[in-house]
PDB file of N, CA, C and O in Angstrom:
ATOM      1  N   UNK Z  23      82.508 139.292 135.952  1.00 75.00           N
ATOM      2  CA  UNK Z  23      82.837 138.685 137.216  1.00 75.00           C
ATOM      3  C   UNK Z  23      83.964 137.679 136.990  1.00 75.00           C
ATOM      4  O   UNK Z  23      84.047 137.067 135.927  1.00 75.00           O
ATOM      5  N   UNK Z  24      84.832 137.495 137.947  1.00 79.00           N
ATOM      6  CA  UNK Z  24      85.973 136.575 137.787  1.00 79.00           C
ATOM      7  C   UNK Z  24      85.507 135.136 137.589  1.00 79.00           C
ATOM      8  O   UNK Z  24      84.475 134.717 138.131  1.00 79.00           O
ATOM      9  N   UNK Z  25      86.266 134.390 136.807  1.00 76.00           N
ATOM     10  CA  UNK Z  25      85.980 132.980 136.556  1.00 76.00           C
ATOM     11  C   UNK Z  25      87.119 132.133 137.092  1.00 76.00           C
ATOM     12  O   UNK Z  25      88.280 132.515 136.983  1.00 76.00           O
ATOM     13  N   UNK Z  26      86.792 130.987 137.651  1.00 77.00           N
ATOM     14  CA  UNK Z  26      87.795 130.006 138.033  1.00 77.00           C
ATOM     15  C   UNK Z  26      87.972 129.070 136.846  1.00 77.00           C
ATOM     16  O   UNK Z  26      87.032 128.406 136.428  1.00 77.00           O
ATOM     17  N   UNK Z  27      89.169 129.040 136.292  1.00 77.00           N
ATOM     18  CA  UNK Z  27      89.427 128.216 135.113  1.00 77.00           C
ATOM     19  C   UNK Z  27      90.396 127.095 135.459  1.00 77.00           C
ATOM     20  O   UNK Z  27      91.513 127.354 135.904  1.00 77.00           O
ATOM     21  N   UNK Z  28      89.967 125.864 135.241  1.00 76.00           N
ATOM     22  CA  UNK Z  28      90.866 124.732 135.444  1.00 76.00           C
ATOM     23  C   UNK Z  28      91.785 124.583 134.227  1.00 76.00           C
ATOM     24  O   UNK Z  28      92.888 124.089 134.335  1.00 76.00           O
ATOM     25  N   UNK Z  29      91.309 125.013 133.075  1.00 83.00           N
ATOM     26  CA  UNK Z  29      92.078 125.032 131.835  1.00 83.00           C
ATOM     27  C   UNK Z  29      92.095 126.476 131.345  1.00 83.00           C
ATOM     28  O   UNK Z  29      91.369 127.313 131.841  1.00 83.00           O
ATOM     29  N   UNK Z  30      92.896 126.742 130.345  1.00 86.00           N
ATOM     30  CA  UNK Z  30      92.972 128.113 129.825  1.00 86.00           C
ATOM     31  C   UNK Z  30      91.926 128.333 128.741  1.00 86.00           C
ATOM     32  O   UNK Z  30      92.223 128.820 127.654  1.00 86.00           O
ATOM     33  N   UNK Z  31      90.698 127.928 129.059  1.00 93.00           N
ATOM     34  CA  UNK Z  31      89.596 128.133 128.128  1.00 93.00           C
ATOM     35  C   UNK Z  31      88.293 128.171 128.894  1.00 93.00           C
ATOM     36  O   UNK Z  31      88.205 127.705 130.029  1.00 93.00           O
ATOM     37  N   UNK Z  32      87.273 128.742 128.248  1.00 93.00           N
ATOM     38  CA  UNK Z  32      85.946 128.823 128.868  1.00 93.00           C
ATOM     39  C   UNK Z  32      84.902 128.640 127.768  1.00 93.00           C
ATOM     40  O   UNK Z  32      85.070 129.130 126.652  1.00 93.00           O
ATOM     41  N   UNK Z  33      83.855 127.888 128.099  1.00 93.00           N
ATOM     42  CA  UNK Z  33      82.758 127.680 127.152  1.00 93.00           C
ATOM     43  C   UNK Z  33      81.664 128.688 127.465  1.00 93.00           C
ATOM     44  O   UNK Z  33      81.238 128.831 128.612  1.00 93.00           O
ATOM     45  N   UNK Z  34      81.195 129.408 126.450  1.00 93.00           N
ATOM     46  CA  UNK Z  34      80.143 130.421 126.593  1.00 93.00           C
ATOM     47  C   UNK Z  34      78.858 129.845 126.012  1.00 93.00           C
ATOM     48  O   UNK Z  34      78.579 129.980 124.820  1.00 93.00           O
ATOM     49  N   UNK Z  35      78.103 129.186 126.853  1.00 94.00           N
ATOM     50  CA  UNK Z  35      76.905 128.457 126.429  1.00 94.00           C
ATOM     51  C   UNK Z  35      75.937 129.340 125.662  1.00 94.00           C
ATOM     52  O   UNK Z  35      75.365 128.925 124.651  1.00 94.00           O
ATOM     53  N   UNK Z  36      75.744 130.574 126.125  1.00 95.00           N
ATOM     54  CA  UNK Z  36      74.786 131.482 125.480  1.00 95.00           C
ATOM     55  C   UNK Z  36      75.164 131.781 124.034  1.00 95.00           C
ATOM     56  O   UNK Z  36      74.297 132.039 123.197  1.00 95.00           O
ATOM     57  N   UNK Z  37      76.461 131.757 123.745  1.00 96.00           N
ATOM     58  CA  UNK Z  37      76.929 132.043 122.382  1.00 96.00           C
ATOM     59  C   UNK Z  37      77.147 130.789 121.551  1.00 96.00           C
ATOM     60  O   UNK Z  37      77.285 130.860 120.334  1.00 96.00           O
ATOM     61  N   UNK Z  38      77.236 129.652 122.210  1.00 97.00           N
ATOM     62  CA  UNK Z  38      77.568 128.422 121.505  1.00 97.00           C
ATOM     63  C   UNK Z  38      79.009 128.432 121.025  1.00 97.00           C
ATOM     64  O   UNK Z  38      79.358 127.784 120.037  1.00 97.00           O
ATOM     65  N   UNK Z  39      79.860 129.175 121.745  1.00 97.00           N
ATOM     66  CA  UNK Z  39      81.273 129.316 121.402  1.00 97.00           C
ATOM     67  C   UNK Z  39      82.113 129.227 122.661  1.00 97.00           C
ATOM     68  O   UNK Z  39      81.637 129.504 123.756  1.00 97.00           O
ATOM     69  N   UNK Z  40      83.351 128.870 122.475  1.00 96.00           N
ATOM     70  CA  UNK Z  40      84.301 128.904 123.569  1.00 96.00           C
ATOM     71  C   UNK Z  40      85.336 129.972 123.307  1.00 96.00           C
ATOM     72  O   UNK Z  40      85.501 130.457 122.182  1.00 96.00           O
ATOM     73  N   UNK Z  41      86.054 130.347 124.353  1.00 95.00           N
ATOM     74  CA  UNK Z  41      87.129 131.330 124.254  1.00 95.00           C
ATOM     75  C   UNK Z  41      88.335 130.742 124.969  1.00 95.00           C
ATOM     76  O   UNK Z  41      88.227 130.269 126.105  1.00 95.00           O
ATOM     77  N   UNK Z  42      89.477 130.727 124.274  1.00 95.00           N
ATOM     78  CA  UNK Z  42      90.670 130.106 124.836  1.00 95.00           C
ATOM     79  C   UNK Z  42      91.915 130.862 124.392  1.00 95.00           C
ATOM     80  O   UNK Z  42      91.870 131.682 123.475  1.00 95.00           O
ATOM     81  N   UNK Z  43      93.023 130.535 125.046  1.00 94.00           N
ATOM     82  CA  UNK Z  43      94.312 131.101 124.642  1.00 94.00           C
ATOM     83  C   UNK Z  43      94.874 130.286 123.494  1.00 94.00           C
ATOM     84  O   UNK Z  43      94.824 129.051 123.498  1.00 94.00           O
ATOM     85  N   UNK Z  44      95.421 130.978 122.510  1.00 95.00           N
ATOM     86  CA  UNK Z  44      95.973 130.356 121.311  1.00 95.00           C
ATOM     87  C   UNK Z  44      97.318 130.992 121.015  1.00 95.00           C
ATOM     88  O   UNK Z  44      97.441 132.221 121.007  1.00 95.00           O
ATOM     89  N   UNK Z  45      98.324 130.171 120.804  1.00 95.00           N
ATOM     90  CA  UNK Z  45      99.647 130.660 120.441  1.00 95.00           C
ATOM     91  C   UNK Z  45      99.774 130.594 118.926  1.00 95.00           C
ATOM     92  O   UNK Z  45      99.572 129.541 118.333  1.00 95.00           O
ATOM     93  N   UNK Z  46     100.062 131.727 118.303  1.00 94.00           N
ATOM     94  CA  UNK Z  46     100.206 131.731 116.860  1.00 94.00           C
ATOM     95  C   UNK Z  46     100.406 133.130 116.333  1.00 94.00           C
ATOM     96  O   UNK Z  46     100.592 134.091 117.084  1.00 94.00           O
ATOM     97  N   UNK Z  47     100.358 133.234 115.009  1.00 93.00           N
ATOM     98  CA  UNK Z  47     100.556 134.511 114.335  1.00 93.00           C
ATOM     99  C   UNK Z  47      99.223 135.064 113.865  1.00 93.00           C
ATOM    100  O   UNK Z  47      98.437 134.354 113.239  1.00 93.00           O
ATOM    101  N   UNK Z  48      98.986 136.322 114.178  1.00 92.00           N
ATOM    102  CA  UNK Z  48      97.778 137.011 113.735  1.00 92.00           C
ATOM    103  C   UNK Z  48      98.185 138.373 113.207  1.00 92.00           C
ATOM    104  O   UNK Z  48      98.847 139.138 113.908  1.00 92.00           O
ATOM    105  N   UNK Z  49      97.818 138.644 111.964  1.00 91.00           N
ATOM    106  CA  UNK Z  49      98.153 139.906 111.295  1.00 91.00           C
ATOM    107  C   UNK Z  49      99.638 140.234 111.411  1.00 91.00           C
ATOM    108  O   UNK Z  49     100.035 141.363 111.665  1.00 91.00           O
ATOM    109  N   UNK Z  50     100.456 139.181 111.238  1.00 92.00           N
ATOM    110  CA  UNK Z  50     101.901 139.364 111.218  1.00 92.00           C
ATOM    111  C   UNK Z  50     102.569 139.459 112.571  1.00 92.00           C
ATOM    112  O   UNK Z  50     103.769 139.685 112.653  1.00 92.00           O
ATOM    113  N   UNK Z  51     101.803 139.278 113.639  1.00 95.00           N
ATOM    114  CA  UNK Z  51     102.367 139.381 114.986  1.00 95.00           C
ATOM    115  C   UNK Z  51     102.239 138.030 115.687  1.00 95.00           C
ATOM    116  O   UNK Z  51     101.132 137.508 115.844  1.00 95.00           O
ATOM    117  N   UNK Z  52     103.372 137.474 116.095  1.00 97.00           N
ATOM    118  CA  UNK Z  52     103.389 136.212 116.831  1.00 97.00           C
ATOM    119  C   UNK Z  52     103.105 136.509 118.303  1.00 97.00           C
ATOM    120  O   UNK Z  52     103.636 137.452 118.881  1.00 97.00           O
ATOM    121  N   UNK Z  53     102.227 135.695 118.915  1.00 96.00           N
ATOM    122  CA  UNK Z  53     101.938 135.922 120.320  1.00 96.00           C
ATOM    123  C   UNK Z  53     100.903 134.969 120.858  1.00 96.00           C
ATOM    124  O   UNK Z  53     100.494 134.008 120.197  1.00 96.00           O
ATOM    125  N   UNK Z  54     100.484 135.238 122.065  1.00 95.00           N
ATOM    126  CA  UNK Z  54      99.434 134.489 122.730  1.00 95.00           C
ATOM    127  C   UNK Z  54      98.159 135.319 122.632  1.00 95.00           C
ATOM    128  O   UNK Z  54      98.115 136.459 123.104  1.00 95.00           O
ATOM    129  N   UNK Z  55      97.139 134.752 121.994  1.00 95.00           N
ATOM    130  CA  UNK Z  55      95.911 135.486 121.675  1.00 95.00           C
ATOM    131  C   UNK Z  55      94.702 134.796 122.281  1.00 95.00           C
ATOM    132  O   UNK Z  55      94.687 133.586 122.456  1.00 95.00           O
ATOM    133  N   UNK Z  56      93.641 135.578 122.527  1.00 95.00           N
ATOM    134  CA  UNK Z  56      92.337 135.008 122.818  1.00 95.00           C
ATOM    135  C   UNK Z  56      91.691 134.653 121.488  1.00 95.00           C
ATOM    136  O   UNK Z  56      91.742 135.441 120.536  1.00 95.00           O
ATOM    137  N   UNK Z  57      91.093 133.470 121.432  1.00 96.00           N
ATOM    138  CA  UNK Z  57      90.496 133.037 120.176  1.00 96.00           C
ATOM    139  C   UNK Z  57      89.265 132.190 120.464  1.00 96.00           C
ATOM    140  O   UNK Z  57      89.230 131.413 121.402  1.00 96.00           O
ATOM    141  N   UNK Z  58      88.242 132.350 119.607  1.00 97.00           N
ATOM    142  CA  UNK Z  58      87.022 131.564 119.736  1.00 97.00           C
ATOM    143  C   UNK Z  58      87.217 130.164 119.161  1.00 97.00           C
ATOM    144  O   UNK Z  58      87.960 129.974 118.209  1.00 97.00           O
ATOM    145  N   UNK Z  59      86.505 129.200 119.746  1.00 98.00           N
ATOM    146  CA  UNK Z  59      86.470 127.843 119.211  1.00 98.00           C
ATOM    147  C   UNK Z  59      85.028 127.339 119.206  1.00 98.00           C
ATOM    148  O   UNK Z  59      84.174 127.853 119.914  1.00 98.00           O
ATOM    149  N   UNK Z  60      84.771 126.356 118.324  1.00 98.00           N
ATOM    150  CA  UNK Z  60      83.413 125.832 118.155  1.00 98.00           C
ATOM    151  C   UNK Z  60      83.137 124.684 119.130  1.00 98.00           C
ATOM    152  O   UNK Z  60      84.021 124.290 119.897  1.00 98.00           O
ATOM    153  N   UNK Z  61      81.919 124.123 119.106  1.00 97.00           N
ATOM    154  CA  UNK Z  61      81.571 123.039 120.043  1.00 97.00           C
ATOM    155  C   UNK Z  61      82.461 121.800 119.918  1.00 97.00           C
ATOM    156  O   UNK Z  61      82.595 121.037 120.870  1.00 97.00           O
ATOM    157  N   UNK Z  62      83.081 121.601 118.751  1.00 97.00           N
ATOM    158  CA  UNK Z  62      83.969 120.455 118.552  1.00 97.00           C
ATOM    159  C   UNK Z  62      85.412 120.758 118.954  1.00 97.00           C
ATOM    160  O   UNK Z  62      86.285 119.911 118.800  1.00 97.00           O
ATOM    161  N   UNK Z  63      85.660 121.987 119.411  1.00 95.00           N
ATOM    162  CA  UNK Z  63      87.011 122.362 119.823  1.00 95.00           C
ATOM    163  C   UNK Z  63      87.878 122.917 118.710  1.00 95.00           C
ATOM    164  O   UNK Z  63      89.065 123.135 118.897  1.00 95.00           O
ATOM    165  N   UNK Z  64      87.282 123.149 117.532  1.00 97.00           N
ATOM    166  CA  UNK Z  64      88.031 123.701 116.396  1.00 97.00           C
ATOM    167  C   UNK Z  64      88.071 125.219 116.494  1.00 97.00           C
ATOM    168  O   UNK Z  64      87.057 125.855 116.807  1.00 97.00           O
ATOM    169  N   UNK Z  65      89.226 125.791 116.187  1.00 97.00           N
ATOM    170  CA  UNK Z  65      89.333 127.251 116.180  1.00 97.00           C
ATOM    171  C   UNK Z  65      88.440 127.830 115.105  1.00 97.00           C
ATOM    172  O   UNK Z  65      88.342 127.292 114.003  1.00 97.00           O
ATOM    173  N   UNK Z  66      87.788 128.944 115.407  1.00 97.00           N
ATOM    174  CA  UNK Z  66      87.018 129.676 114.405  1.00 97.00           C
ATOM    175  C   UNK Z  66      88.039 130.405 113.534  1.00 97.00           C
ATOM    176  O   UNK Z  66      88.887 131.138 114.053  1.00 97.00           O
ATOM    177  N   UNK Z  67      88.003 130.199 112.215  1.00 97.00           N
ATOM    178  CA  UNK Z  67      89.011 130.830 111.349  1.00 97.00           C
ATOM    179  C   UNK Z  67      88.946 132.352 111.384  1.00 97.00           C
ATOM    180  O   UNK Z  67      87.869 132.947 111.456  1.00 97.00           O
ATOM    181  N   UNK Z  68      90.120 132.951 111.310  1.00 93.00           N
ATOM    182  CA  UNK Z  68      90.205 134.408 111.184  1.00 93.00           C
ATOM    183  C   UNK Z  68      89.854 134.771 109.745  1.00 93.00           C
ATOM    184  O   UNK Z  68      89.848 133.901 108.856  1.00 93.00           O
ATOM    185  N   UNK Z  69      89.572 136.031 109.463  1.00 93.00           N
ATOM    186  CA  UNK Z  69      89.275 136.420 108.078  1.00 93.00           C
ATOM    187  C   UNK Z  69      90.395 136.043 107.106  1.00 93.00           C
ATOM    188  O   UNK Z  69      90.120 135.562 106.001  1.00 93.00           O
ATOM    189  N   UNK Z  70      91.650 136.214 107.500  1.00 91.00           N
ATOM    190  CA  UNK Z  70      92.746 135.859 106.584  1.00 91.00           C
ATOM    191  C   UNK Z  70      92.827 134.352 106.396  1.00 91.00           C
ATOM    192  O   UNK Z  70      93.137 133.876 105.297  1.00 91.00           O
ATOM    193  N   UNK Z  71      92.544 133.575 107.435  1.00 94.00           N
ATOM    194  CA  UNK Z  71      92.530 132.118 107.289  1.00 94.00           C
ATOM    195  C   UNK Z  71      91.398 131.676 106.370  1.00 94.00           C
ATOM    196  O   UNK Z  71      91.565 130.759 105.563  1.00 94.00           O
ATOM    197  N   UNK Z  72      90.237 132.331 106.481  1.00 96.00           N
ATOM    198  CA  UNK Z  72      89.117 132.010 105.581  1.00 96.00           C
ATOM    199  C   UNK Z  72      89.487 132.316 104.132  1.00 96.00           C
ATOM    200  O   UNK Z  72      89.156 131.559 103.226  1.00 96.00           O
ATOM    201  N   UNK Z  73      90.164 133.435 103.907  1.00 96.00           N
ATOM    202  CA  UNK Z  73      90.575 133.802 102.547  1.00 96.00           C
ATOM    203  C   UNK Z  73      91.574 132.789 101.997  1.00 96.00           C
ATOM    204  O   UNK Z  73      91.469 132.381 100.831  1.00 96.00           O
ATOM    205  N   UNK Z  74      92.518 132.346 102.826  1.00 95.00           N
ATOM    206  CA  UNK Z  74      93.491 131.339 102.387  1.00 95.00           C
ATOM    207  C   UNK Z  74      92.803 130.023 102.071  1.00 95.00           C
ATOM    208  O   UNK Z  74      93.131 129.362 101.077  1.00 95.00           O
ATOM    209  N   UNK Z  75      91.833 129.660 102.903  1.00 96.00           N
ATOM    210  CA  UNK Z  75      91.093 128.419 102.675  1.00 96.00           C
ATOM    211  C   UNK Z  75      90.294 128.503 101.373  1.00 96.00           C
ATOM    212  O   UNK Z  75      90.270 127.552 100.593  1.00 96.00           O
ATOM    213  N   UNK Z  76      89.658 129.632 101.127  1.00 97.00           N
ATOM    214  CA  UNK Z  76      88.885 129.804  99.894  1.00 97.00           C
ATOM    215  C   UNK Z  76      89.804 129.738  98.678  1.00 97.00           C
ATOM    216  O   UNK Z  76      89.450 129.114  97.664  1.00 97.00           O
ATOM    217  N   UNK Z  77      90.977 130.345  98.767  1.00 97.00           N
ATOM    218  CA  UNK Z  77      91.927 130.309  97.643  1.00 97.00           C
ATOM    219  C   UNK Z  77      92.400 128.880  97.388  1.00 97.00           C
ATOM    220  O   UNK Z  77      92.502 128.450  96.241  1.00 97.00           O
ATOM    221  N   UNK Z  78      92.638 128.139  98.456  1.00 97.00           N
ATOM    222  CA  UNK Z  78      93.055 126.743  98.320  1.00 97.00           C
ATOM    223  C   UNK Z  78      91.952 125.907  97.672  1.00 97.00           C
ATOM    224  O   UNK Z  78      92.221 125.089  96.775  1.00 97.00           O
ATOM    225  N   UNK Z  79      90.714 126.107  98.098  1.00 97.00           N
ATOM    226  CA  UNK Z  79      89.587 125.371  97.515  1.00 97.00           C
ATOM    227  C   UNK Z  79      89.388 125.739  96.052  1.00 97.00           C
ATOM    228  O   UNK Z  79      89.085 124.879  95.221  1.00 97.00           O
ATOM    229  N   UNK Z  80      89.583 127.005  95.722  1.00 96.00           N
ATOM    230  CA  UNK Z  80      89.465 127.452  94.334  1.00 96.00           C
ATOM    231  C   UNK Z  80      90.537 126.797  93.475  1.00 96.00           C
ATOM    232  O   UNK Z  80      90.267 126.344  92.362  1.00 96.00           O
ATOM    233  N   UNK Z  81      91.762 126.714  93.995  1.00 96.00           N
ATOM    234  CA  UNK Z  81      92.841 126.078  93.243  1.00 96.00           C
ATOM    235  C   UNK Z  81      92.560 124.589  93.045  1.00 96.00           C
ATOM    236  O   UNK Z  81      92.815 124.045  91.970  1.00 96.00           O
ATOM    237  N   UNK Z  82      92.000 123.928  94.054  1.00 97.00           N
ATOM    238  CA  UNK Z  82      91.641 122.517  93.920  1.00 97.00           C
ATOM    239  C   UNK Z  82      90.580 122.334  92.842  1.00 97.00           C
ATOM    240  O   UNK Z  82      90.642 121.382  92.051  1.00 97.00           O
ATOM    241  N   UNK Z  83      89.618 123.240  92.784  1.00 96.00           N
ATOM    242  CA  UNK Z  83      88.583 123.188  91.755  1.00 96.00           C
ATOM    243  C   UNK Z  83      89.193 123.393  90.370  1.00 96.00           C
ATOM    244  O   UNK Z  83      88.868 122.661  89.426  1.00 96.00           O
ATOM    245  N   UNK Z  84      90.081 124.356  90.245  1.00 96.00           N
ATOM    246  CA  UNK Z  84      90.754 124.583  88.953  1.00 96.00           C
ATOM    247  C   UNK Z  84      91.531 123.344  88.518  1.00 96.00           C
ATOM    248  O   UNK Z  84      91.497 122.955  87.355  1.00 96.00           O
ATOM    249  N   UNK Z  85      92.246 122.733  89.473  1.00 96.00           N
ATOM    250  CA  UNK Z  85      93.010 121.522  89.156  1.00 96.00           C
ATOM    251  C   UNK Z  85      92.099 120.401  88.700  1.00 96.00           C
ATOM    252  O   UNK Z  85      92.416 119.678  87.747  1.00 96.00           O
ATOM    253  N   UNK Z  86      90.950 120.249  89.364  1.00 96.00           N
ATOM    254  CA  UNK Z  86      89.996 119.203  88.990  1.00 96.00           C
ATOM    255  C   UNK Z  86      89.447 119.449  87.585  1.00 96.00           C
ATOM    256  O   UNK Z  86      89.320 118.516  86.782  1.00 96.00           O
ATOM    257  N   UNK Z  87      89.125 120.711  87.273  1.00 95.00           N
ATOM    258  CA  UNK Z  87      88.639 121.023  85.927  1.00 95.00           C
ATOM    259  C   UNK Z  87      89.689 120.699  84.878  1.00 95.00           C
ATOM    260  O   UNK Z  87      89.374 120.155  83.816  1.00 95.00           O
ATOM    261  N   UNK Z  88      90.947 121.012  85.173  1.00 95.00           N
ATOM    262  CA  UNK Z  88      92.026 120.700  84.224  1.00 95.00           C
ATOM    263  C   UNK Z  88      92.162 119.191  84.024  1.00 95.00           C
ATOM    264  O   UNK Z  88      92.442 118.734  82.919  1.00 95.00           O
ATOM    265  N   UNK Z  89      91.970 118.411  85.096  1.00 96.00           N
ATOM    266  CA  UNK Z  89      92.010 116.951  84.977  1.00 96.00           C
ATOM    267  C   UNK Z  89      90.905 116.448  84.054  1.00 96.00           C
ATOM    268  O   UNK Z  89      91.042 115.414  83.407  1.00 96.00           O
ATOM    269  N   UNK Z  90      89.808 117.191  84.006  1.00 96.00           N
ATOM    270  CA  UNK Z  90      88.686 116.837  83.122  1.00 96.00           C
ATOM    271  C   UNK Z  90      88.809 117.486  81.749  1.00 96.00           C
ATOM    272  O   UNK Z  90      87.858 117.507  80.984  1.00 96.00           O
ATOM    273  N   UNK Z  91      90.004 118.021  81.469  1.00 95.00           N
ATOM    274  CA  UNK Z  91      90.288 118.705  80.186  1.00 95.00           C
ATOM    275  C   UNK Z  91      89.391 119.912  79.962  1.00 95.00           C
ATOM    276  O   UNK Z  91      88.955 120.179  78.840  1.00 95.00           O
ATOM    277  N   UNK Z  92      89.096 120.616  81.027  1.00 94.00           N
ATOM    278  CA  UNK Z  92      88.336 121.855  80.953  1.00 94.00           C
ATOM    279  C   UNK Z  92      89.243 122.980  81.411  1.00 94.00           C
ATOM    280  O   UNK Z  92      89.824 122.914  82.490  1.00 94.00           O
ATOM    281  N   UNK Z  93      89.370 123.994  80.577  1.00 94.00           N
ATOM    282  CA  UNK Z  93      90.211 125.133  80.927  1.00 94.00           C
ATOM    283  C   UNK Z  93      89.404 126.077  81.814  1.00 94.00           C
ATOM    284  O   UNK Z  93      88.475 126.740  81.332  1.00 94.00           O
ATOM    285  N   UNK Z  94      89.749 126.187  83.099  1.00 91.00           N
ATOM    286  CA  UNK Z  94      88.972 127.050  83.989  1.00 91.00           C
ATOM    287  C   UNK Z  94      89.050 128.531  83.629  1.00 91.00           C
ATOM    288  O   UNK Z  94      88.157 129.300  83.989  1.00 91.00           O
ATOM    289  N   UNK Z  95      90.090 128.919  82.931  1.00 90.00           N
ATOM    290  CA  UNK Z  95      90.235 130.322  82.541  1.00 90.00           C
ATOM    291  C   UNK Z  95      89.336 130.710  81.379  1.00 90.00           C
ATOM    292  O   UNK Z  95      89.141 131.878  81.089  1.00 90.00           O
ATOM    293  N   UNK Z  96      88.781 129.697  80.691  1.00 89.00           N
ATOM    294  CA  UNK Z  96      87.901 129.999  79.566  1.00 89.00           C
ATOM    295  C   UNK Z  96      86.425 130.047  79.965  1.00 89.00           C
ATOM    296  O   UNK Z  96      85.574 130.303  79.138  1.00 89.00           O
ATOM    297  N   UNK Z  97      86.157 129.779  81.218  1.00 82.00           N
ATOM    298  CA  UNK Z  97      84.765 129.761  81.676  1.00 82.00           C
ATOM    299  C   UNK Z  97      84.283 131.132  82.052  1.00 82.00           C
ATOM    300  O   UNK Z  97      84.932 131.986  82.470  1.00 82.00           O
TER     301      UNK Z  97
END
């Protein structure tokens, strides 16, 4: 059924998620996309964003181990 939107987003109480328009790049294509957001208004990461975040966290862990004179490649 049609919704009246004062903003370009809608909160879906049953899901505990919102859906809004997001301008950005997804799978190499720049455009205006529908995207989910959490109760705090943060975008739900895409699979590629999650992978990038995990790689960044892994690199931070490796750097920390090196600061402690531990070679992460020998573990």
